[in-house]
Short mmCIF file of C-alpha atoms in Angstrom, two decimals:
data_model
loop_
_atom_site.label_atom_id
_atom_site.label_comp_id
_atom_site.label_asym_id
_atom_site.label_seq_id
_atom_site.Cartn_x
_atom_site.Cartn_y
_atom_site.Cartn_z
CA UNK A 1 0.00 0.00 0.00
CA UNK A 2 1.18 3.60 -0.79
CA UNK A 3 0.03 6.44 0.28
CA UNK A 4 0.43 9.73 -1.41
CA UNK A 5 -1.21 13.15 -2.28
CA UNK A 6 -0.99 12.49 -5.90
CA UNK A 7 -3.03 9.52 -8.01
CA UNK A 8 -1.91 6.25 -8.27
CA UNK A 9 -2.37 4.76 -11.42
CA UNK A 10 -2.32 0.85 -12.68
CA UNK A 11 -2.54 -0.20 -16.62
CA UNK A 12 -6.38 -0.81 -15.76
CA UNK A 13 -6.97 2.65 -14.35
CA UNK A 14 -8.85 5.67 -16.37
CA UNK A 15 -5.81 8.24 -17.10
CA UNK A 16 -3.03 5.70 -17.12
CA UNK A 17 -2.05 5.74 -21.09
CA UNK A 18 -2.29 9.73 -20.58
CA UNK A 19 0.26 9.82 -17.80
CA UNK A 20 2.59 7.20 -19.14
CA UNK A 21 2.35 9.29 -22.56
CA UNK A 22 5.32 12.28 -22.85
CA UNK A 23 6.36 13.94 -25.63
CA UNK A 24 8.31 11.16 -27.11
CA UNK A 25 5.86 8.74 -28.75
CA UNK A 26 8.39 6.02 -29.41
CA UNK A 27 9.28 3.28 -26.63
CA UNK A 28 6.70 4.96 -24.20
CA UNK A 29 6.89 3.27 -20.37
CA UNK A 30 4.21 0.97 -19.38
CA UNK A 31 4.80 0.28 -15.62
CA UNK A 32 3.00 -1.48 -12.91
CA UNK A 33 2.45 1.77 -11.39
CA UNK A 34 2.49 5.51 -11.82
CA UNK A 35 2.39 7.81 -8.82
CA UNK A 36 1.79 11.45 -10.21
CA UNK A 37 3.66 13.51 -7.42
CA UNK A 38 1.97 16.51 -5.91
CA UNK A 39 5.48 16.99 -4.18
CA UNK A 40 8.68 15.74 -2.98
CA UNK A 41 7.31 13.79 -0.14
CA UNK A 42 5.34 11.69 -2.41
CA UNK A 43 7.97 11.21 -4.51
CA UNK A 44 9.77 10.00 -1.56
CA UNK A 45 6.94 7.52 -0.53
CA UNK A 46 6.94 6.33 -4.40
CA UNK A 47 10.62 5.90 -4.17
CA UNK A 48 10.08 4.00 -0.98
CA UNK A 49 7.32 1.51 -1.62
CA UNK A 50 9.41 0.57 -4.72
CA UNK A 51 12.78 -0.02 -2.75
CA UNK A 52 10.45 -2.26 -0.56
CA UNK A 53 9.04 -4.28 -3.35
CA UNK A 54 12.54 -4.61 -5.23
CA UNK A 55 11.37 -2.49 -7.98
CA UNK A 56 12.69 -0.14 -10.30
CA UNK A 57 11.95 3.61 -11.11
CA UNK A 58 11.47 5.54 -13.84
CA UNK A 59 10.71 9.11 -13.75
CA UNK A 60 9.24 11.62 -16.19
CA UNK A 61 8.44 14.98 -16.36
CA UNK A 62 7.56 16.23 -20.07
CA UNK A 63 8.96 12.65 -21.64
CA UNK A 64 11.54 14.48 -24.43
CA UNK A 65 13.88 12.48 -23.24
CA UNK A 66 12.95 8.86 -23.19
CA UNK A 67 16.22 6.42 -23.00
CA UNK A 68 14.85 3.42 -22.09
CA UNK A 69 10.91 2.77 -21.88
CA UNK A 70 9.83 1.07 -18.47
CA UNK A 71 7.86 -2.20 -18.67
CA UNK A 72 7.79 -2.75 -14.99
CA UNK A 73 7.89 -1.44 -11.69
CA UNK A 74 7.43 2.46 -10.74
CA UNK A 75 7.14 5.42 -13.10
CA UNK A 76 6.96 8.82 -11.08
CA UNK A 77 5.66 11.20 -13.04
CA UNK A 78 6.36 14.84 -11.91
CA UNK A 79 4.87 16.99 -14.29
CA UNK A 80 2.02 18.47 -11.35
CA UNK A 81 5.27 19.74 -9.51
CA UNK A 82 5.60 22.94 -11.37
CA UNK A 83 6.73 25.79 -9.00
CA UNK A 84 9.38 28.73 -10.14
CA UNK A 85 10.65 31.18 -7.53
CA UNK A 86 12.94 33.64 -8.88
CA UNK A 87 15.62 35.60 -6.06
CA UNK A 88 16.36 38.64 -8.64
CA UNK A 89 19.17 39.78 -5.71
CA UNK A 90 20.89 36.80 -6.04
CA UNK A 91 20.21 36.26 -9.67
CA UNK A 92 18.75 32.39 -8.82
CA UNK A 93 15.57 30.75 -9.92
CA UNK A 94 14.07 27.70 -7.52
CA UNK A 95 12.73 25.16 -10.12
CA UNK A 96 10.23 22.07 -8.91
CA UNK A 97 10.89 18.93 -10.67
CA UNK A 98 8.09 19.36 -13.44
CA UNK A 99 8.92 22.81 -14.89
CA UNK A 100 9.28 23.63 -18.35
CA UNK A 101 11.51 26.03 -19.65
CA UNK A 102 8.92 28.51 -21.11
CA UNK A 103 7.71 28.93 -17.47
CA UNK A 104 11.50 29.99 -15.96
CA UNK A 105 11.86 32.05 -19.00
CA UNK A 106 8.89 34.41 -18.12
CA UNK A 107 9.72 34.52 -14.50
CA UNK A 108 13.11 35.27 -14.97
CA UNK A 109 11.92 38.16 -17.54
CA UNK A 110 10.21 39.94 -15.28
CA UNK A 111 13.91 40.87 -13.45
CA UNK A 112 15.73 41.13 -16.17
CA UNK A 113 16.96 38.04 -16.20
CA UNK A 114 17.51 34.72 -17.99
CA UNK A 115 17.89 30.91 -17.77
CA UNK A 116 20.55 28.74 -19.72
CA UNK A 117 17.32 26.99 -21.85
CA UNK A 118 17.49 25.23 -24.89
CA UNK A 119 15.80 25.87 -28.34
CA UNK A 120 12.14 25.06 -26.70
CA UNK A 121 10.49 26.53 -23.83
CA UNK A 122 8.48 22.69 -23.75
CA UNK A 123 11.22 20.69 -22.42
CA UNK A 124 11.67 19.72 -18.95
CA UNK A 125 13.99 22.27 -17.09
CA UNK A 126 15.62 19.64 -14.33
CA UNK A 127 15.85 16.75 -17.19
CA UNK A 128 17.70 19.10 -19.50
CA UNK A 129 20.14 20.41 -16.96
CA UNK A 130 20.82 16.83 -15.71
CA UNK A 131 21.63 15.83 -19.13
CA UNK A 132 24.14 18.89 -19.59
CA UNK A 133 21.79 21.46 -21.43
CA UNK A 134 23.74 23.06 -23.86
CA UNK A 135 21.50 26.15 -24.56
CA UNK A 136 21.67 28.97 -26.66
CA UNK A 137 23.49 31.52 -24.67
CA UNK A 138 26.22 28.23 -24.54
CA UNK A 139 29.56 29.64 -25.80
CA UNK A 140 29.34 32.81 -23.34
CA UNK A 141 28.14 31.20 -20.05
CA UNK A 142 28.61 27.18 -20.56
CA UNK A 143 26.64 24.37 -20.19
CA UNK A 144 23.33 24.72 -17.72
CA UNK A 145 24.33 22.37 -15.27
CA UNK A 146 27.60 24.15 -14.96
CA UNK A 147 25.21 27.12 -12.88
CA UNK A 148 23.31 24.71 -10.47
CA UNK A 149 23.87 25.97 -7.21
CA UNK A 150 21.99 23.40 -5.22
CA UNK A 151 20.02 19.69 -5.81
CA UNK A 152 17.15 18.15 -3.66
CA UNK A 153 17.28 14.88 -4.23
CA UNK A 154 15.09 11.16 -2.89
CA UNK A 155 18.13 8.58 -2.44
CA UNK A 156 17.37 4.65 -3.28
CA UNK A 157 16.62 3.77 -0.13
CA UNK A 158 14.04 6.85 0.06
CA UNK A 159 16.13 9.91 2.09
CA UNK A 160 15.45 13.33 1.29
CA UNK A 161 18.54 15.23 1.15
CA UNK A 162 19.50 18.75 -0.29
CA UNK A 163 23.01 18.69 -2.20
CA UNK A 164 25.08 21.68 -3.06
CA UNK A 165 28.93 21.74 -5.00
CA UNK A 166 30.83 20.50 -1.37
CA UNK A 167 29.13 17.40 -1.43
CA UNK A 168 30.66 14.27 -3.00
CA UNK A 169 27.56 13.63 -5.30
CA UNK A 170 26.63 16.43 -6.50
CA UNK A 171 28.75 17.00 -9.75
CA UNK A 172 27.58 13.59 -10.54
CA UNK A 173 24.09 14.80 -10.75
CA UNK A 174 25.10 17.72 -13.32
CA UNK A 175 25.53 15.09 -16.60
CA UNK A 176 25.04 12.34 -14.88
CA UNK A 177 21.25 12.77 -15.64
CA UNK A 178 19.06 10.52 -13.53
CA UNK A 179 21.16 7.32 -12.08
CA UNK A 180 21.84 8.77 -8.72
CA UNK A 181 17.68 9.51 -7.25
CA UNK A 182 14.78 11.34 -8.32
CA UNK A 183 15.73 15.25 -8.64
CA UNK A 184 12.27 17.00 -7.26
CA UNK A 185 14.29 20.48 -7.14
CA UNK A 186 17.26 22.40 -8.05
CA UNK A 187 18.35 26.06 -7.81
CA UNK A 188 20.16 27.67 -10.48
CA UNK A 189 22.07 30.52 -11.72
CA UNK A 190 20.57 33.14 -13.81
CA UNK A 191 22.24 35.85 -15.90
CA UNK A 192 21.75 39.07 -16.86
CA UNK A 193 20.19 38.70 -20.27
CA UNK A 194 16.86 40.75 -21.81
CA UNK A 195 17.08 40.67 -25.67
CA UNK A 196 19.12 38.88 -28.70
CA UNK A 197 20.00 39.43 -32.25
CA UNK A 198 18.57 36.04 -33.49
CA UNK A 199 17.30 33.45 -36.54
CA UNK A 200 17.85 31.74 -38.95
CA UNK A 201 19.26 32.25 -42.26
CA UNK A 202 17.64 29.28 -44.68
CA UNK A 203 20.12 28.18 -47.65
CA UNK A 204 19.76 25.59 -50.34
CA UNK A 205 21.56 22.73 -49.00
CA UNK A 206 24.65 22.26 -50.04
CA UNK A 207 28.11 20.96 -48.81
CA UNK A 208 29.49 24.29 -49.64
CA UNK A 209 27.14 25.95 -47.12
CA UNK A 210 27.83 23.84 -44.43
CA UNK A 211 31.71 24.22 -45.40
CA UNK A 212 31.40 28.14 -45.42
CA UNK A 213 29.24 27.95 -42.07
CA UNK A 214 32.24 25.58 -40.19
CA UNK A 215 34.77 28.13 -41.83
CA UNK A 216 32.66 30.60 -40.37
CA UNK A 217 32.57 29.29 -37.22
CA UNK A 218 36.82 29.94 -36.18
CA UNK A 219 35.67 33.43 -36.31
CA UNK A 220 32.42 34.62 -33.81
CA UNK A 221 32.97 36.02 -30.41
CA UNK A 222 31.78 33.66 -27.62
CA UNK A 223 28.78 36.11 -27.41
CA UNK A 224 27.39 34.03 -30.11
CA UNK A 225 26.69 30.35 -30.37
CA UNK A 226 24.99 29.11 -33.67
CA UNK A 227 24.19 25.64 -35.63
CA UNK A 228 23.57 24.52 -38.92
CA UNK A 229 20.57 22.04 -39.73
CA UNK A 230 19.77 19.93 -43.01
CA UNK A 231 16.51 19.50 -42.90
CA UNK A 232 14.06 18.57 -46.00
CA UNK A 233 11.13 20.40 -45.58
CA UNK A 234 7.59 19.38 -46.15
CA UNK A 235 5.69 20.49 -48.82
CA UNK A 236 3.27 22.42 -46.86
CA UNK A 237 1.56 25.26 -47.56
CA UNK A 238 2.06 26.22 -43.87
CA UNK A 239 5.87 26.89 -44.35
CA UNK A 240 7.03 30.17 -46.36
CA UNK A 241 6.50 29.31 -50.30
CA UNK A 242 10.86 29.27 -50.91
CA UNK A 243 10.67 26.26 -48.51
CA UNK A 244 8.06 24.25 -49.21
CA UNK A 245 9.68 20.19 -50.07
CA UNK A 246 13.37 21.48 -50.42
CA UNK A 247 16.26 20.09 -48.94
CA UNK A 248 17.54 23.12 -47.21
CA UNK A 249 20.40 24.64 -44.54
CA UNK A 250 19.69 26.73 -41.85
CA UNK A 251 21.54 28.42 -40.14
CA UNK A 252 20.35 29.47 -36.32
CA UNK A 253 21.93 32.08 -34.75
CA UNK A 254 21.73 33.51 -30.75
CA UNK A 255 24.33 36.73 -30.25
CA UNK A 256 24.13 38.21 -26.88
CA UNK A 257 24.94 42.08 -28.42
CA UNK A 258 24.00 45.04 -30.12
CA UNK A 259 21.79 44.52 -32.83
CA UNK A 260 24.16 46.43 -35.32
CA UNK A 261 27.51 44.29 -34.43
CA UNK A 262 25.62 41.00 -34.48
CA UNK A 263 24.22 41.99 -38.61
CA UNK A 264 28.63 42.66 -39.11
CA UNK A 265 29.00 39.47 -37.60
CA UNK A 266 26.93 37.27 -39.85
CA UNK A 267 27.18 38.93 -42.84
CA UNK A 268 29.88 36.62 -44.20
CA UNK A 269 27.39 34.08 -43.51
CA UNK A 270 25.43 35.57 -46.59
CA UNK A 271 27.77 35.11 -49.18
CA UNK A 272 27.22 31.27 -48.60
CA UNK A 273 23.99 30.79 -51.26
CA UNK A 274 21.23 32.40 -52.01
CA UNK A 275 19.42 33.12 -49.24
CA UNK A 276 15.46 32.00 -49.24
CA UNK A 277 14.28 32.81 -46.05
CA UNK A 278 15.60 35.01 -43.69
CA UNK A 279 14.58 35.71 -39.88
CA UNK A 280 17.49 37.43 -38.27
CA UNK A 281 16.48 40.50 -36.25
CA UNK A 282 16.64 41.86 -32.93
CA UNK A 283 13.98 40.13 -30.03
CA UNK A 284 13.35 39.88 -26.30
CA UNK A 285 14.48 36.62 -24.33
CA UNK A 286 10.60 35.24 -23.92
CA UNK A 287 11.04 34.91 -28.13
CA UNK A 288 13.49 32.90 -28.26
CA UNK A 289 11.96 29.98 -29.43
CA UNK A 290 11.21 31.28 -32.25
CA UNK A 291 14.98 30.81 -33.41
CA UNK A 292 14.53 27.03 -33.74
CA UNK A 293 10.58 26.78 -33.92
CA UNK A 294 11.09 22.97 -32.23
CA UNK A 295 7.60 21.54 -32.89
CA UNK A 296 5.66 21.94 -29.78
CA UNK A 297 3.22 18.21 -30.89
CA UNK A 298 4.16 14.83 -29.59
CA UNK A 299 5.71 12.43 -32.12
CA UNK A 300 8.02 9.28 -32.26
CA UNK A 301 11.61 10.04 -33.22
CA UNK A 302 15.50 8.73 -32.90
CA UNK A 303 18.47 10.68 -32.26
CA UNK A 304 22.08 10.31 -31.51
CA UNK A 305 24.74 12.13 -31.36
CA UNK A 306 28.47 12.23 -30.89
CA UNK A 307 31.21 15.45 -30.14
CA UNK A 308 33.72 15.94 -33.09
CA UNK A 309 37.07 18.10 -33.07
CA UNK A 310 36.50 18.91 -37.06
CA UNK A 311 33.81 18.35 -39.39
CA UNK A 312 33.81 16.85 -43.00
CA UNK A 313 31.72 19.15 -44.21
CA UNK A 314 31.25 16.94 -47.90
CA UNK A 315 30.92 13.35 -45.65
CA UNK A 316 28.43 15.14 -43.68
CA UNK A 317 26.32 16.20 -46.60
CA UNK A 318 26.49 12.82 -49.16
CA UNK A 319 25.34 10.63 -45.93
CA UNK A 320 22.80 13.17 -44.76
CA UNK A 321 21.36 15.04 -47.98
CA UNK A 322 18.16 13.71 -49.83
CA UNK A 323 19.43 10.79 -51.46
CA UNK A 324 19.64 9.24 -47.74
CA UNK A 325 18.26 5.83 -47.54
CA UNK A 326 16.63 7.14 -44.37
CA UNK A 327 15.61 10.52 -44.29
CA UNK A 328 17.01 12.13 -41.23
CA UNK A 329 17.86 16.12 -39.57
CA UNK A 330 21.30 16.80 -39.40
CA UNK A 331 22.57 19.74 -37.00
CA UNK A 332 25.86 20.60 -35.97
CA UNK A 333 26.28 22.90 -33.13
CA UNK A 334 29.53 25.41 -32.15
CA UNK A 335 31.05 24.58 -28.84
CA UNK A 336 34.11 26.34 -27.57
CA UNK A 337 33.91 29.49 -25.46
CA UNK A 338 32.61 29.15 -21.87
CA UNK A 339 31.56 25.24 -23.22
CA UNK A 340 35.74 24.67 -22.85
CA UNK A 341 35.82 25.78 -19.20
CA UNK A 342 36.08 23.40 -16.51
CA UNK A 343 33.26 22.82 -13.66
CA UNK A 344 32.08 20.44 -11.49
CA UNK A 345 29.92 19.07 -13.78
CA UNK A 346 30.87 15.81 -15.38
CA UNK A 347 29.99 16.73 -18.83
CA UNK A 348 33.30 15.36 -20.57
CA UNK A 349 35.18 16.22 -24.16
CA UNK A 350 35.09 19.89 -23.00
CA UNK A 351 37.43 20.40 -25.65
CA UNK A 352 35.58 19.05 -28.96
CA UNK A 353 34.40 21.61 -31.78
CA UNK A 354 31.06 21.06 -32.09
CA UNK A 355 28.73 18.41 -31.44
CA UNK A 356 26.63 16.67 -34.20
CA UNK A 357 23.15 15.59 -33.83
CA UNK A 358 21.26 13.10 -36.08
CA UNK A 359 17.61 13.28 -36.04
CA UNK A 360 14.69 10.67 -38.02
CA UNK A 361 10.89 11.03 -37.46
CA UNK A 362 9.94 6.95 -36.81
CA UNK A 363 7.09 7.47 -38.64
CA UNK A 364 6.96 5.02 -41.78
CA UNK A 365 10.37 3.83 -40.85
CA UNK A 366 12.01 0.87 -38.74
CA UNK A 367 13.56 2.00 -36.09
CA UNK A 368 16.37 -0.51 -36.28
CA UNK A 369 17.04 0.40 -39.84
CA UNK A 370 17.00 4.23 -38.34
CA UNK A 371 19.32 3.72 -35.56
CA UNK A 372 21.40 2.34 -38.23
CA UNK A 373 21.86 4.67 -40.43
CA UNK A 374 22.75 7.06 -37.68
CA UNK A 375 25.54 5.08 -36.62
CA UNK A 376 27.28 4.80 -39.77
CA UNK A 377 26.86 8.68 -40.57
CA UNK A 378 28.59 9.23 -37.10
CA UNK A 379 31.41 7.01 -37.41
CA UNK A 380 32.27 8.10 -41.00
CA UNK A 381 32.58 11.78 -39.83
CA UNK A 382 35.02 10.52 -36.89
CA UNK A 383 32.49 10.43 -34.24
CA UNK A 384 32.94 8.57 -30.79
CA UNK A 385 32.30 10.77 -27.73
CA UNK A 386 28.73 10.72 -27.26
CA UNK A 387 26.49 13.82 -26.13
CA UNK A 388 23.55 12.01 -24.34
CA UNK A 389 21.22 14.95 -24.24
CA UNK A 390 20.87 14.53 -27.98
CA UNK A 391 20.14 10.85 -27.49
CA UNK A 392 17.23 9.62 -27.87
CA UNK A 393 16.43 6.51 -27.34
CA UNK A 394 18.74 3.56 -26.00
CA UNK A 395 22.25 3.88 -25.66
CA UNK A 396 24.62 1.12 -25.40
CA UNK A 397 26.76 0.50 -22.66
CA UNK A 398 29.97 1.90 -24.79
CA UNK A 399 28.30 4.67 -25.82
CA UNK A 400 27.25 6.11 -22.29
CA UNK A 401 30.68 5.04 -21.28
CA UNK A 402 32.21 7.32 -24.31
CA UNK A 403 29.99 10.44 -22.92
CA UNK A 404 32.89 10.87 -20.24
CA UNK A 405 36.32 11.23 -19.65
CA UNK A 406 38.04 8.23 -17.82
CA UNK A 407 38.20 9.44 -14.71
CA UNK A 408 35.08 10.95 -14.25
CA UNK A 409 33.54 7.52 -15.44
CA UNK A 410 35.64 5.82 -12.45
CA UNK A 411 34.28 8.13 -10.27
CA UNK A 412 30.57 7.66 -11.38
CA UNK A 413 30.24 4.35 -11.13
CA UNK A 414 31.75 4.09 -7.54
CA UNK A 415 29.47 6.49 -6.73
CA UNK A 416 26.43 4.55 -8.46
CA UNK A 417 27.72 1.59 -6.26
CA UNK A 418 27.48 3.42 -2.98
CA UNK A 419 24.39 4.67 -3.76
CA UNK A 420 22.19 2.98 -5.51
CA UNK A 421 23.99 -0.26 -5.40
CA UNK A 422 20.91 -2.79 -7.00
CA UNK A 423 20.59 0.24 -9.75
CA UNK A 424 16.79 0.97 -8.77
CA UNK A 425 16.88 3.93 -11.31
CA UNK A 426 18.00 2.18 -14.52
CA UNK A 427 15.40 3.79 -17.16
CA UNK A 428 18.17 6.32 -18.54
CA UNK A 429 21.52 6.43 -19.80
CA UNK A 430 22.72 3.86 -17.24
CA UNK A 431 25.51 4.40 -15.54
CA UNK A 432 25.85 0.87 -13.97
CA UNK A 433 27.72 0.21 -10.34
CA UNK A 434 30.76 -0.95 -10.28
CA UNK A 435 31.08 -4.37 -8.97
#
């Protein structure tokens, strides 16, 4: 028996397919129980009755980031737990477990201030910042969970405890995503951030785009972080008429500036191709969505995703471009800048270029065939450190492995042995105990 403020939910129940449902429709957990958390303590009694019945947990908030779907034991699902407290003095926001990022972005607004989010204000704020987040304010302030100033946390064997950087396990929270407990709050650094020069420039795709945009690259300020997508549009008549079913590049760019020095900045950019569309232009924080436009609807997908100190800019387009035997999103991000800098965090290859991200819709398509074709694309363009908040779906063991560097992966799996020895929480990008 359990006893909790939230609902408790069995594959029987009325509302069970809606909670187990996120926003990743492929591999979606069906487990012997959800407990929808009103808080931490019942997130603490859901922790508990599973140690106590041997069983494992799973935990979602918004469900981007699916790794590994749960067939049995305990999903908590924290998406009720949705408070934001903002300290403008210290420049900190409070976020409960189930927050989104469009909610911290318009409380942090209202100071003056901004979050380290990611293209879409729909995603999970703790999940992303477990994973790493690598935002788009990245080059000039880091990664997100490089600015978490403090952790509450429900152990394996059900303690509530409140973590900041002097503790052992904390930095293995920040990129270790969720092997060590269930996360039901975190504080965080904000920074002092009210409008951008932003967009996206849309291109033809071509190799000699994507060349021109690496080239590019060796020359921005760390005030500005950009990627480059192939994507081949749909032919909608929803999208802008230039784009409608062409293979295309776009370039996204974030520059934390005056409008004026960012336009310098990226005109090189323009020499590239022809440009079709362009949406580059000066905008408060609480757009900045609008630089990716992420689709906000559920659907099944695959990703993966590996850090690279170069990129073949031809490889990169023959394997990816329309011709692909799998049709798939290609974006390669910047790193460098503030990325580079040590923390505590154990996000590892601090020193890679960029970080490539391979994307298919599932739709049509088998998802073995998929996975697949993403692996050869990233090991013909050199690719072996994995970024596992661009993976989605299951990782294998060497791949989570490859996500950190040597030491750090000694040092996490000791700690995954001391606490949470029988690996209760083994839905993710397991980090397995050392034995």
């Amino acid at each position: 028996m359990i006893h909790v403020n939230g609902p408790v939910l069995r594959p029987e129940d009325a509302g069970y397919d809606e909670e187990r449902t996120g926003f990743q429709l492929a591999g979606r957990h069906r487990p012997q129980m959800i407990v929808r958390a009103a808080g931490p303590e019942d997130v603490r009694a859901a922790v508990a009755h599973a140690a106590a019945a041997n069983l494992p947990v799973a935990v979602q908030a918004t469900g981007h980031g699916v790794a590994v779907p749960a067939e049995e034991g305990v999903l908590i699902s924290t998406r009720a737990m949705t408070g934001v407290r903002v300290d403008p003095a210290a420049r900190t926001a409070w976020l409960e477990a189930g927050v989104r990022w469009g909610q911290v972005i318009e409380a942090a607004a209202r100071h003056g201030l901004a979050p380290l989010s990611g293209s879409s204000p729909h995603v999970g704020a703790v999940g992303y910042t477990l994973g790493g987040g690598l935002g788009l304010l990245a080059r000039r302030y880091g990664y997100a969970a490089d600015h978490v100033r403090a952790v509450e946390l429900v152990t394996a064997d059900a303690r509530r405890i409140r973590l900041t950087p002097d503790d052992e396990l904390f930095p293995a929270l920040l990129g270790g995503g969720g092997n060590f407990g269930v996360v039901t709050g975190m504080e965080i650094g904000l920074v002092p951030v009210t409008r951008l020069y932003g967009g996206g420039l849309h291109f033809p795709a071509t190799a000699d785009v994507l060349e021109a945009w690496c080239d590019w690259t060796a020359t921005v300020p760390d005030e500005l972080t950009s990627s480059i997508a192939l994507v081949l549009m749909p032919d909608l008549p929803a999208l802008p008429e230039p784009l409608r079913g062409r293979h295309i590049a776009i370039v996204r760019i974030a520059y934390i500036g005056d409008a004026s020095v960012g336009e310098r900045l990226v005109a090189p950019l323009r020499t590239a191709g022809p440009v079709l569309v362009d949406t580059l232009r000066e905008l408060p924080y609480t757009e900045s969505e609008s630089i990716s436009n992420d689709p906000p609807f559920p659907h099944a997908y695959s990703g993966e995703s590996a850090m690279l100190g170069r990129l073949d800019a031809a490889t990169a387009f023959d394997l990816a471009g329309p011709g692909a035997a799998v049709p798939c999103v290609l974006q390669v991000r910047h790193l460098g800048g503030a990325l580079a800098k040590p923390s505590s965090a154990v996000i590892g290859h601090r020193d890679a270029e960029y970080v490539l991200h391979v994307l298919s819709a599932l739709d049509g398509h088998d998802p073995a065939a998929v996975k697949d074709t993403h692996r050869r694309l990233i090991g013909a363009l050199g690719g072996s450190a994995t970024f596992l908040n661009f993976h989605y779906g299951p990782a294998t063991a060497e791949q989570v492995r490859a996500a950190y560097d040597a030491d750090a992966w000694r040092r996490l799996t000791r700690l995954k042995a001391a606490h949470d020895p029988d690996n209760m929480f083994r839905f993710n990008h397991n980090i397995a105990p050392a034995r």
